[in-house]
Amino acid sequence: MASCLPGLVRADLALGSGTLTTVSDGNLTLPGSFLFDAMPQGELSSILADYNLATDQITPDCNLALYRDSERTVLFDVGSGPDFMPTAGTIVDSLEALGLAPEDITDVVFTHAHPDHIWGLLDDFDEPLFYNANYMMGRAEWDYWWNPNTVSEIGEARAAFAVGAKRRMEAIKDIVTFFEDGQEVLPGIAALSTPGHTPGHMAFEVRSGSRGALVCGDAIGNHHVAFRKPNWLSGSDQDPDTAVATRNMLFDRLTGEDLAVIGFHLPQGGIGRVDKMGDGFVFVPEDS
């Protein structure tokens, strides 16, 4: 169901005794070249026209997944905070619209450590904002950003990403719990390795009762070319070829197992299903 508070609480999905909600962290403003430069420009323009999008600039939504049951309030990623983009960093307001404060979050589970997913970790005093939470991150993702060589090897355009990630990770280094592919990180929440966007990116299968959903983070990064042309390389992915294989694996699972999809940058709240469309797919929002 879509929320009546656009820009704050966005959509929700009942899962047995629990509920998955997306809460907005605002949106990003990016040059289209960040995604599109390596794509076939003629065909790209035609696809983007179908979605009323331009090639020069994109403004993707940022949807944080929030899972609640009788025991836990689990936040997947923490958003951008105040230091990344002026259009993002609204997670505290979005939680407040749900009647939640940072101290109500029992667990924070990271998909990966790009700025719009981890820079919201710290408060004004450089302490963890969600101070009652248990923090969890995939071991491979942590090791990649913790490696002192990453900042010099990641490329000039992303060097600030590495510096910013390391700074936030230092604040939780003594309390973070690591997990591996296939591990149940919390009851009913299992990790799924989805590398490519970053080396250790993780998605999560959430199940309660008979229904399941995949919290995909940025492994499926948009509702247009990632769906329509999953084999196209994207400039947003650190390892584009691996990201293609990951997208295809996820689409196979989402369609073959009838799982709901929760995407960080998908529109209309980011919760929906995946349908086949020609040689690609289409995102169908939950309230459609």
XYZ file of C-alpha atoms in Angstrom:
288
model
C 0.000 0.000 0.000
C 1.356 3.461 -0.879
C 1.542 6.022 1.883
C -0.440 9.240 2.099
C 2.756 11.026 3.119
C 4.700 11.371 -0.137
C 8.384 12.019 0.390
C 8.329 10.481 3.872
C 6.765 7.042 4.422
C 6.422 5.472 1.010
C 4.992 1.939 0.835
C 4.454 -1.180 2.878
C 4.084 -4.915 2.439
C 2.585 -7.407 4.889
C 4.776 -10.482 5.416
C 3.081 -12.921 7.766
C 3.412 -11.486 11.263
C 5.769 -8.747 10.077
C 5.681 -5.690 7.852
C 8.201 -4.329 5.376
C 7.954 -0.571 4.943
C 10.014 1.739 2.783
C 10.938 5.066 4.318
C 12.322 7.875 2.220
C 15.785 9.363 2.542
C 14.981 11.895 -0.171
C 16.523 11.572 -3.620
C 19.816 11.924 -5.439
C 20.614 14.276 -8.307
C 23.149 12.727 -10.691
C 24.430 13.399 -14.198
C 22.988 10.920 -16.666
C 26.518 10.073 -17.775
C 27.063 8.407 -14.401
C 24.841 5.554 -15.638
C 24.423 5.927 -19.362
C 27.709 6.701 -21.118
C 28.557 3.101 -22.064
C 25.045 2.257 -23.303
C 23.784 2.292 -26.936
C 22.581 5.890 -27.086
C 19.856 5.505 -29.724
C 18.130 2.606 -28.018
C 18.708 4.213 -24.634
C 16.885 7.400 -25.651
C 13.893 5.369 -26.795
C 13.698 3.467 -23.499
C 14.076 6.588 -21.363
C 11.347 8.302 -23.384
C 8.995 5.508 -22.320
C 9.598 6.602 -18.718
C 9.618 10.371 -19.385
C 13.271 10.565 -18.414
C 16.082 12.620 -19.924
C 19.624 11.449 -20.593
C 21.396 14.424 -19.007
C 20.204 14.150 -15.397
C 18.535 11.570 -13.156
C 16.924 12.051 -9.743
C 16.441 8.579 -8.250
C 14.458 8.114 -5.062
C 16.202 6.683 -2.001
C 14.042 4.089 -0.226
C 15.292 2.515 2.997
C 13.635 -0.779 3.861
C 12.313 -1.141 7.411
C 11.165 -4.525 8.731
C 9.073 -4.706 11.881
C 7.619 -7.601 13.817
C 6.792 -8.162 17.482
C 10.476 -8.510 18.381
C 12.570 -6.257 16.149
C 12.681 -3.032 14.153
C 15.289 -3.595 11.447
C 16.599 -0.843 9.177
C 18.402 -1.822 5.965
C 21.094 0.857 5.447
C 21.055 4.294 7.073
C 20.845 6.763 4.198
C 23.035 9.716 3.241
C 23.080 11.944 6.296
C 23.654 15.690 5.843
C 27.002 15.557 4.039
C 26.333 13.890 0.682
C 23.602 15.758 -1.211
C 21.163 18.483 -0.144
C 18.235 16.517 -1.606
C 18.935 13.451 0.560
C 19.300 12.679 4.259
C 15.651 12.753 5.389
C 15.536 9.393 7.167
C 14.977 10.796 10.681
C 11.937 12.787 9.481
C 10.604 9.728 7.666
C 10.942 7.572 10.764
C 9.251 10.265 12.843
C 6.278 10.124 10.472
C 5.958 6.472 11.500
C 6.172 7.345 15.192
C 9.744 6.050 15.412
C 12.911 7.649 16.752
C 16.517 6.541 16.090
C 16.638 4.770 19.460
C 13.763 2.502 18.389
C 15.882 0.774 15.728
C 17.046 -2.580 17.098
C 19.188 -3.653 14.132
C 20.913 -1.990 11.172
C 21.838 -4.305 8.281
C 23.935 -2.905 5.451
C 23.627 -3.844 1.796
C 26.851 -1.975 0.986
C 28.882 1.087 1.931
C 28.274 3.682 -0.782
C 27.538 7.193 0.574
C 23.753 7.098 0.193
C 23.681 3.883 2.216
C 26.160 4.487 5.062
C 26.920 8.211 5.427
C 23.819 8.631 7.591
C 25.406 6.493 10.303
C 26.712 9.350 12.480
C 24.968 12.016 14.511
C 26.185 15.604 15.021
C 28.753 14.359 17.553
C 30.195 11.670 15.246
C 28.548 8.934 17.300
C 26.243 6.259 15.840
C 22.828 7.852 15.287
C 20.992 4.572 15.900
C 22.664 4.090 19.243
C 20.617 1.140 20.493
C 21.035 -0.879 17.296
C 23.086 -3.947 16.513
C 25.113 -3.295 13.340
C 25.695 -5.952 10.682
C 27.636 -5.969 7.400
C 28.837 -8.648 5.005
C 32.448 -9.590 5.674
C 33.581 -9.066 2.077
C 32.048 -5.584 1.921
C 33.629 -4.543 5.202
C 37.041 -5.873 4.191
C 36.913 -4.011 0.863
C 36.257 -0.571 2.374
C 38.502 -1.200 5.384
C 41.450 -2.025 3.109
C 43.808 1.007 3.085
C 44.531 0.416 -0.620
C 40.895 0.928 -1.667
C 41.069 4.727 -1.614
C 43.898 4.767 -4.159
C 42.581 1.903 -6.309
C 38.890 2.818 -6.573
C 39.459 5.729 -8.978
C 39.434 9.478 -8.474
C 35.672 9.843 -8.918
C 34.962 7.456 -6.036
C 37.903 8.212 -3.722
C 35.671 10.302 -1.443
C 33.339 7.307 -1.182
C 36.169 5.260 0.329
C 37.245 7.978 2.759
C 33.670 8.539 3.898
C 32.912 4.839 4.304
C 36.030 4.220 6.391
C 35.203 7.130 8.689
C 31.732 5.749 9.429
C 32.940 2.197 9.789
C 35.517 3.264 12.371
C 32.629 4.364 14.619
C 31.194 0.816 14.729
C 34.349 -1.312 14.345
C 34.098 -2.681 17.889
C 30.402 -3.532 17.764
C 29.715 -4.651 14.170
C 28.751 -8.258 13.440
C 29.875 -9.837 10.167
C 27.980 -12.352 8.054
C 28.469 -14.414 4.916
C 26.402 -15.386 1.883
C 23.430 -17.591 2.796
C 23.607 -16.840 6.502
C 20.452 -16.048 8.460
C 21.440 -12.683 9.905
C 18.230 -12.350 11.930
C 15.197 -14.636 12.258
C 13.525 -14.765 8.837
C 16.215 -12.618 7.162
C 18.861 -14.386 5.045
C 21.825 -12.791 3.268
C 22.299 -13.254 -0.478
C 25.601 -12.351 -2.133
C 24.967 -9.862 -4.973
C 28.367 -8.448 -6.000
C 29.088 -6.075 -8.858
C 27.709 -2.761 -7.725
C 30.323 -3.090 -4.996
C 32.561 -6.126 -4.378
C 30.664 -7.318 -1.317
C 27.135 -6.049 -1.983
C 24.444 -8.091 -0.203
C 20.719 -8.482 -0.776
C 18.381 -10.021 1.790
C 15.516 -12.474 1.525
C 12.868 -11.663 4.110
C 10.261 -14.329 4.839
C 7.411 -14.543 7.309
C 4.489 -16.835 6.747
C 3.951 -17.805 3.112
C 5.206 -14.603 1.492
C 8.766 -13.528 0.756
C 10.583 -10.452 -0.499
C 14.075 -9.555 -1.668
C 15.622 -6.364 -0.346
C 17.936 -5.747 -3.306
C 19.737 -2.540 -2.365
C 21.467 -1.277 -5.522
C 21.907 -4.676 -7.180
C 18.939 -3.635 -9.355
C 19.660 0.060 -9.491
C 16.757 1.593 -11.421
C 13.337 0.837 -12.910
C 14.202 1.605 -16.537
C 17.353 0.242 -18.199
C 18.228 -2.200 -15.399
C 14.852 -3.880 -16.000
C 14.446 -3.462 -19.751
C 18.098 -4.221 -20.605
C 19.621 -6.116 -17.669
C 22.636 -7.122 -19.794
C 23.673 -3.536 -20.457
C 26.705 -2.365 -18.502
C 26.047 0.516 -16.102
C 28.525 3.174 -15.061
C 27.085 3.117 -11.544
C 28.502 -0.375 -10.924
C 32.090 -0.805 -9.782
C 32.345 -4.148 -11.619
C 29.780 -3.844 -14.445
C 30.211 -7.375 -15.839
C 29.687 -9.007 -12.455
C 26.714 -6.708 -11.847
C 25.063 -8.003 -15.048
C 25.331 -11.603 -13.829
C 23.929 -10.578 -10.449
C 20.955 -8.741 -12.006
C 20.051 -11.753 -14.122
C 20.262 -14.046 -11.098
C 17.965 -11.746 -9.134
C 15.427 -11.427 -11.942
C 15.364 -15.228 -12.264
C 14.627 -15.564 -8.569
C 12.121 -12.721 -8.398
C 10.059 -14.059 -11.291
C 10.591 -17.774 -10.701
C 9.791 -17.699 -6.985
C 7.167 -14.934 -7.069
C 9.072 -12.776 -4.603
C 8.319 -9.129 -3.990
C 11.168 -6.739 -4.809
C 12.319 -3.850 -2.616
C 14.751 -1.594 -4.455
C 16.609 1.331 -2.942
C 16.260 3.476 -6.078
C 12.980 2.144 -7.483
C 10.045 4.587 -7.770
C 6.680 4.836 -5.981
C 8.087 3.571 -2.717
C 10.300 0.903 -4.244
C 8.138 -2.112 -3.322
C 6.540 -4.193 -6.061
C 6.918 -7.183 -8.309
C 8.839 -8.022 -11.466
C 7.005 -9.019 -14.655
C 8.508 -10.199 -17.936
C 8.443 -7.700 -20.816
C 9.875 -8.858 -24.146
C 13.522 -9.745 -23.618
C 13.580 -7.803 -20.337
C 11.400 -7.006 -17.368
C 9.153 -4.309 -15.936
C 8.722 -3.049 -12.373
C 5.127 -3.112 -11.131
C 4.697 -1.097 -7.887
C 2.878 -2.775 -5.020
C -0.096 -0.414 -5.179
C -0.652 -0.849 -8.941
